[in-house]
Amino acid sequence: MATHRPPTLPRRPHPGASALSALLVTCACALPALAQQLPDPSPRIEALRTEPGWAPRFVAPQAQAPIELRQYRQEVTVVGQSVQMRLLLEFHNPNPRVLEGELQFPLHEGQIVSGFALDIDGQLRRAVPVAKARGLQVFEDTIRARVDPALLEATAGNQYKLRVYPLPAGGSRTVVLDLTQALPAGGASGHARPLLLPLGMASGVTRASLSVRLVGMTPAMLRASTQGLLQQALQVRADGPDTLVQLPPQALARAASVSLHLQAPADATLQAAHFDGQDFVYSELPAPGGSAPRPAPRRLALVWDASGSAAQRNLPRELALLDALFARWQNLSVNLFVLRDRLEAPQTFSVQRGQWRALRERLQAEAFDGATQLGAVQLNAQAGDLALLFSDGQSTFGTRRSPGVDMPTFVVQSSLGSDAARL
């Protein structure tokens, strides 16, 4: 894996954390991203006595000697509220026979997997998302073909398991995981919960390191605490307009963690970067006058993607969201636009006292088939005061132009195979 500085702006996020049958598969056969006020100007680093609760484990039932975690390298970039993490894990098999192993690990609330790679012939190969049944079939087929596969599977409760084969006798395999999340939301006090960065596994790690770049933040805006590490282990320094937090490579006898408490900037923030042939701009503006509730719309434009790929969406969760919204927006008119290769003429439904049975039945009866043309979504302000777009973002027909909606718009996506960057 290259050790260059990660891009300032987030990589393309993973489609939807709600799809519990998510997998990522990679093989050699080309399957190939507030704090409290600090009284002093310097960062504070504190050692906590409590043990970290994040403790993944590696299971290899046929191993006589435990699989070793030789390297755990974590690179983190924080831009505004966006957090991008890259984990490099190197597993070593000290046994005299080839083994299959499984890494079992949880993710914290709000974290999703945005990328996955496995070393094959000395090079990292990126994974592709597939349906669960297909992923298991590919994994078994590639094992029989004596090809190196790996399979990352999401299970219930934001738990993941990573199956790797083969672990060569006396050899090592390297896995890279990309994780995306937002900074943890604040509690009743208005302060953000700390950003928790776990290190290693319960059985320890031979070489653990951490590098965090806080874009546009000064060291005075940071308070760091450690679990399972010496108080002096972390290094904090300014790097131009940014702050770097680093843990030099060291051995850990057991799992450890670092918690970062970040102070929110008082002014607007703006970052720009060029990545993967595209220019990105990220901006955050402080909301004036506090956090007053958004006024309920009188007219809602609801765009419902009913193409074939939309069948992978989590329909019960989307309907539950609408149920909660209409419990608050109790009296309004809804213009329903069904989207496939074209945008159908709207149907109007009236929601009175939160009752939306006719609209619900219409959505549940809509068949998912055909292609998607997101560029067909062109709505002016007469369609509603606010728009909700339910789609996986996969535009498979016509031009790749973006939707044009002349009103505040929110996108809802709940499937594994979504094009989250486009959305």
mmCIF file of N, CA and C in Angstrom, residues 281-347:
data_model
loop_
_atom_site.group_PDB
_atom_site.id
_atom_site.type_symbol
_atom_site.label_atom_id
_atom_site.label_comp_id
_atom_site.label_asym_id
_atom_site.label_seq_id
_atom_site.Cartn_x
_atom_site.Cartn_y
_atom_site.Cartn_z
ATOM 1 N N VAL A 281 -15.218 20.268 -3.404
ATOM 2 C CA VAL A 281 -15.296 21.371 -2.456
ATOM 3 C C VAL A 281 -16.147 20.931 -1.281
ATOM 4 N N TYR A 282 -15.668 21.175 -0.077
ATOM 5 C CA TYR A 282 -16.389 20.806 1.138
ATOM 6 C C TYR A 282 -16.536 22.073 1.972
ATOM 7 N N SER A 283 -17.755 22.407 2.348
ATOM 8 C CA SER A 283 -17.996 23.618 3.109
ATOM 9 C C SER A 283 -18.978 23.350 4.240
ATOM 10 N N GLU A 284 -18.747 24.026 5.364
ATOM 11 C CA GLU A 284 -19.673 23.977 6.492
ATOM 12 C C GLU A 284 -19.938 25.407 6.948
ATOM 13 N N LEU A 285 -21.218 25.743 7.060
ATOM 14 C CA LEU A 285 -21.611 27.075 7.479
ATOM 15 C C LEU A 285 -22.347 26.986 8.810
ATOM 16 N N PRO A 286 -21.949 27.784 9.801
ATOM 17 C CA PRO A 286 -22.683 27.763 11.079
ATOM 18 C C PRO A 286 -24.114 28.236 10.887
ATOM 19 N N ALA A 287 -25.055 27.536 11.479
ATOM 20 C CA ALA A 287 -26.473 27.885 11.341
ATOM 21 C C ALA A 287 -26.772 29.112 12.200
ATOM 22 N N PRO A 288 -27.287 30.182 11.614
ATOM 23 C CA PRO A 288 -27.595 31.382 12.412
ATOM 24 C C PRO A 288 -28.813 31.163 13.286
ATOM 25 N N GLY A 289 -28.781 31.751 14.465
ATOM 26 C CA GLY A 289 -29.963 31.759 15.324
ATOM 27 C C GLY A 289 -30.281 30.430 15.975
ATOM 28 N N GLY A 290 -29.282 29.551 16.129
ATOM 29 C CA GLY A 290 -29.540 28.276 16.786
ATOM 30 C C GLY A 290 -30.126 27.253 15.843
ATOM 31 N N SER A 291 -30.694 26.196 16.407
ATOM 32 C CA SER A 291 -31.192 25.071 15.607
ATOM 33 C C SER A 291 -32.715 25.017 15.662
ATOM 34 N N ALA A 292 -33.365 26.013 15.084
ATOM 35 C CA ALA A 292 -34.823 26.031 15.050
ATOM 36 C C ALA A 292 -35.318 24.933 14.119
ATOM 37 N N PRO A 293 -36.421 24.280 14.444
ATOM 38 C CA PRO A 293 -36.943 23.216 13.574
ATOM 39 C C PRO A 293 -37.312 23.763 12.199
ATOM 40 N N ARG A 294 -37.104 22.961 11.162
ATOM 41 C CA ARG A 294 -37.499 23.348 9.811
ATOM 42 C C ARG A 294 -39.023 23.409 9.742
ATOM 43 N N PRO A 295 -39.564 24.463 9.152
ATOM 44 C CA PRO A 295 -41.030 24.530 9.020
ATOM 45 C C PRO A 295 -41.552 23.361 8.189
ATOM 46 N N ALA A 296 -42.692 22.864 8.543
ATOM 47 C CA ALA A 296 -43.287 21.762 7.791
ATOM 48 C C ALA A 296 -43.678 22.242 6.394
ATOM 49 N N PRO A 297 -43.384 21.463 5.359
ATOM 50 C CA PRO A 297 -43.782 21.867 4.013
ATOM 51 C C PRO A 297 -45.290 21.754 3.831
ATOM 52 N N ARG A 298 -45.824 22.580 2.959
ATOM 53 C CA ARG A 298 -47.231 22.454 2.589
ATOM 54 C C ARG A 298 -47.402 21.529 1.393
ATOM 55 N N ARG A 299 -46.366 21.490 0.545
ATOM 56 C CA ARG A 299 -46.384 20.623 -0.641
ATOM 57 C C ARG A 299 -45.054 19.873 -0.696
ATOM 58 N N LEU A 300 -45.112 18.557 -0.814
ATOM 59 C CA LEU A 300 -43.919 17.714 -0.850
ATOM 60 C C LEU A 300 -43.823 17.027 -2.204
ATOM 61 N N ALA A 301 -42.663 17.129 -2.832
ATOM 62 C CA ALA A 301 -42.384 16.377 -4.058
ATOM 63 C C ALA A 301 -41.640 15.112 -3.667
ATOM 64 N N LEU A 302 -42.240 13.957 -3.887
ATOM 65 C CA LEU A 302 -41.646 12.670 -3.512
ATOM 66 C C LEU A 302 -41.274 11.929 -4.803
ATOM 67 N N VAL A 303 -39.972 11.796 -5.067
ATOM 68 C CA VAL A 303 -39.486 11.097 -6.252
ATOM 69 C C VAL A 303 -39.126 9.673 -5.833
ATOM 70 N N TRP A 304 -39.802 8.701 -6.446
ATOM 71 C CA TRP A 304 -39.683 7.287 -6.052
ATOM 72 C C TRP A 304 -39.036 6.507 -7.195
ATOM 73 N N ASP A 305 -37.769 6.118 -7.019
ATOM 74 C CA ASP A 305 -37.048 5.321 -8.009
ATOM 75 C C ASP A 305 -37.617 3.904 -7.985
ATOM 76 N N ALA A 306 -38.280 3.495 -9.077
ATOM 77 C CA ALA A 306 -38.900 2.168 -9.166
ATOM 78 C C ALA A 306 -38.214 1.321 -10.229
ATOM 79 N N SER A 307 -36.948 1.591 -10.520
ATOM 80 C CA SER A 307 -36.203 0.802 -11.499
ATOM 81 C C SER A 307 -35.842 -0.561 -10.919
ATOM 82 N N GLY A 308 -35.274 -1.421 -11.766
ATOM 83 C CA GLY A 308 -34.971 -2.784 -11.322
ATOM 84 C C GLY A 308 -33.998 -2.842 -10.158
ATOM 85 N N SER A 309 -32.941 -2.007 -10.184
ATOM 86 C CA SER A 309 -31.944 -2.048 -9.102
ATOM 87 C C SER A 309 -32.514 -1.578 -7.784
ATOM 88 N N ALA A 310 -33.584 -0.786 -7.823
ATOM 89 C CA ALA A 310 -34.175 -0.276 -6.589
ATOM 90 C C ALA A 310 -34.808 -1.375 -5.745
ATOM 91 N N ALA A 311 -34.987 -2.571 -6.317
ATOM 92 C CA ALA A 311 -35.532 -3.688 -5.544
ATOM 93 C C ALA A 311 -34.627 -4.078 -4.384
ATOM 94 N N GLN A 312 -33.337 -3.654 -4.431
ATOM 95 C CA GLN A 312 -32.399 -3.971 -3.356
ATOM 96 C C GLN A 312 -32.507 -3.005 -2.178
ATOM 97 N N ARG A 313 -33.351 -1.980 -2.308
ATOM 98 C CA ARG A 313 -33.485 -1.029 -1.206
ATOM 99 C C ARG A 313 -34.224 -1.673 -0.036
ATOM 100 N N ASN A 314 -34.047 -1.095 1.140
ATOM 101 C CA ASN A 314 -34.723 -1.574 2.346
ATOM 102 C C ASN A 314 -36.062 -0.847 2.462
ATOM 103 N N LEU A 315 -37.069 -1.389 1.784
ATOM 104 C CA LEU A 315 -38.379 -0.735 1.708
ATOM 105 C C LEU A 315 -39.014 -0.527 3.081
ATOM 106 N N PRO A 316 -39.002 -1.501 4.003
ATOM 107 C CA PRO A 316 -39.623 -1.256 5.315
ATOM 108 C C PRO A 316 -39.019 -0.060 6.046
ATOM 109 N N ARG A 317 -37.706 0.117 5.949
ATOM 110 C CA ARG A 317 -37.085 1.246 6.647
ATOM 111 C C ARG A 317 -37.450 2.569 5.980
ATOM 112 N N GLU A 318 -37.571 2.563 4.662
ATOM 113 C CA GLU A 318 -37.953 3.794 3.981
ATOM 114 C C GLU A 318 -39.387 4.183 4.323
ATOM 115 N N LEU A 319 -40.281 3.204 4.383
ATOM 116 C CA LEU A 319 -41.662 3.492 4.766
ATOM 117 C C LEU A 319 -41.743 3.951 6.218
ATOM 118 N N ALA A 320 -40.895 3.397 7.066
ATOM 119 C CA ALA A 320 -40.876 3.823 8.467
ATOM 120 C C ALA A 320 -40.423 5.275 8.576
ATOM 121 N N LEU A 321 -39.475 5.672 7.729
ATOM 122 C CA LEU A 321 -39.046 7.071 7.717
ATOM 123 C C LEU A 321 -40.197 7.982 7.318
ATOM 124 N N LEU A 322 -40.916 7.603 6.269
ATOM 125 C CA LEU A 322 -42.062 8.415 5.848
ATOM 126 C C LEU A 322 -43.126 8.462 6.937
ATOM 127 N N ASP A 323 -43.323 7.352 7.618
ATOM 128 C CA ASP A 323 -44.296 7.319 8.708
ATOM 129 C C ASP A 323 -43.933 8.328 9.791
ATOM 130 N N ALA A 324 -42.632 8.399 10.116
ATOM 131 C CA ALA A 324 -42.188 9.345 11.140
ATOM 132 C C ALA A 324 -42.312 10.792 10.656
ATOM 133 N N LEU A 325 -42.015 11.015 9.375
ATOM 134 C CA LEU A 325 -42.131 12.369 8.840
ATOM 135 C C LEU A 325 -43.576 12.853 8.851
ATOM 136 N N PHE A 326 -44.484 11.983 8.417
ATOM 137 C CA PHE A 326 -45.891 12.398 8.354
ATOM 138 C C PHE A 326 -46.509 12.506 9.746
ATOM 139 N N ALA A 327 -45.884 11.904 10.741
ATOM 140 C CA ALA A 327 -46.337 12.113 12.116
ATOM 141 C C ALA A 327 -46.068 13.554 12.547
ATOM 142 N N ARG A 328 -45.066 14.198 11.906
ATOM 143 C CA ARG A 328 -44.761 15.596 12.208
ATOM 144 C C ARG A 328 -45.405 16.533 11.185
ATOM 145 N N TRP A 329 -45.297 16.149 9.908
ATOM 146 C CA TRP A 329 -45.920 16.946 8.845
ATOM 147 C C TRP A 329 -47.321 16.376 8.598
ATOM 148 N N GLN A 330 -48.263 16.766 9.409
ATOM 149 C CA GLN A 330 -49.525 16.035 9.445
ATOM 150 C C GLN A 330 -50.509 16.447 8.366
ATOM 151 N N ASN A 331 -50.375 17.636 7.809
ATOM 152 C CA ASN A 331 -51.334 18.103 6.814
ATOM 153 C C ASN A 331 -50.570 18.733 5.648
ATOM 154 N N LEU A 332 -50.525 18.008 4.537
ATOM 155 C CA LEU A 332 -49.812 18.511 3.371
ATOM 156 C C LEU A 332 -50.252 17.758 2.128
ATOM 157 N N SER A 333 -49.866 18.286 0.993
ATOM 158 C CA SER A 333 -50.136 17.662 -0.291
ATOM 159 C C SER A 333 -48.838 17.047 -0.816
ATOM 160 N N VAL A 334 -48.908 15.797 -1.295
ATOM 161 C CA VAL A 334 -47.727 15.080 -1.777
ATOM 162 C C VAL A 334 -47.883 14.818 -3.264
ATOM 163 N N ASN A 335 -46.935 15.312 -4.052
ATOM 164 C CA ASN A 335 -46.857 14.987 -5.477
ATOM 165 C C ASN A 335 -45.874 13.835 -5.663
ATOM 166 N N LEU A 336 -46.374 12.676 -6.062
ATOM 167 C CA LEU A 336 -45.559 11.488 -6.238
ATOM 168 C C LEU A 336 -45.091 11.399 -7.690
ATOM 169 N N PHE A 337 -43.745 11.346 -7.879
ATOM 170 C CA PHE A 337 -43.141 11.180 -9.194
ATOM 171 C C PHE A 337 -42.428 9.827 -9.224
ATOM 172 N N VAL A 338 -42.882 8.902 -10.051
ATOM 173 C CA VAL A 338 -42.248 7.593 -10.178
ATOM 174 C C VAL A 338 -41.181 7.683 -11.261
ATOM 175 N N LEU A 339 -39.976 7.192 -10.943
ATOM 176 C CA LEU A 339 -38.824 7.313 -11.839
ATOM 177 C C LEU A 339 -38.352 5.945 -12.305
ATOM 178 N N ARG A 340 -38.200 5.800 -13.604
ATOM 179 C CA ARG A 340 -37.471 4.679 -14.205
ATOM 180 C C ARG A 340 -36.563 5.278 -15.288
ATOM 181 N N ASP A 341 -36.767 4.869 -16.541
ATOM 182 C CA ASP A 341 -36.001 5.482 -17.629
ATOM 183 C C ASP A 341 -36.526 6.874 -17.955
ATOM 184 N N ARG A 342 -37.684 7.199 -17.427
ATOM 185 C CA ARG A 342 -38.257 8.541 -17.544
ATOM 186 C C ARG A 342 -39.017 8.852 -16.268
ATOM 187 N N LEU A 343 -39.367 10.106 -16.104
ATOM 188 C CA LEU A 343 -40.122 10.533 -14.922
ATOM 189 C C LEU A 343 -41.591 10.596 -15.287
ATOM 190 N N GLU A 344 -42.390 9.776 -14.611
ATOM 191 C CA GLU A 344 -43.819 9.736 -14.919
ATOM 192 C C GLU A 344 -44.527 10.989 -14.411
ATOM 193 N N ALA A 345 -45.684 11.262 -14.987
ATOM 194 C CA ALA A 345 -46.493 12.399 -14.541
ATOM 195 C C ALA A 345 -46.871 12.225 -13.069
ATOM 196 N N PRO A 346 -46.946 13.291 -12.321
ATOM 197 C CA PRO A 346 -47.183 13.168 -10.886
ATOM 198 C C PRO A 346 -48.599 12.727 -10.553
ATOM 199 N N GLN A 347 -48.702 12.030 -9.428
ATOM 200 C CA GLN A 347 -49.995 11.732 -8.812
ATOM 201 C C GLN A 347 -50.045 12.473 -7.479
#
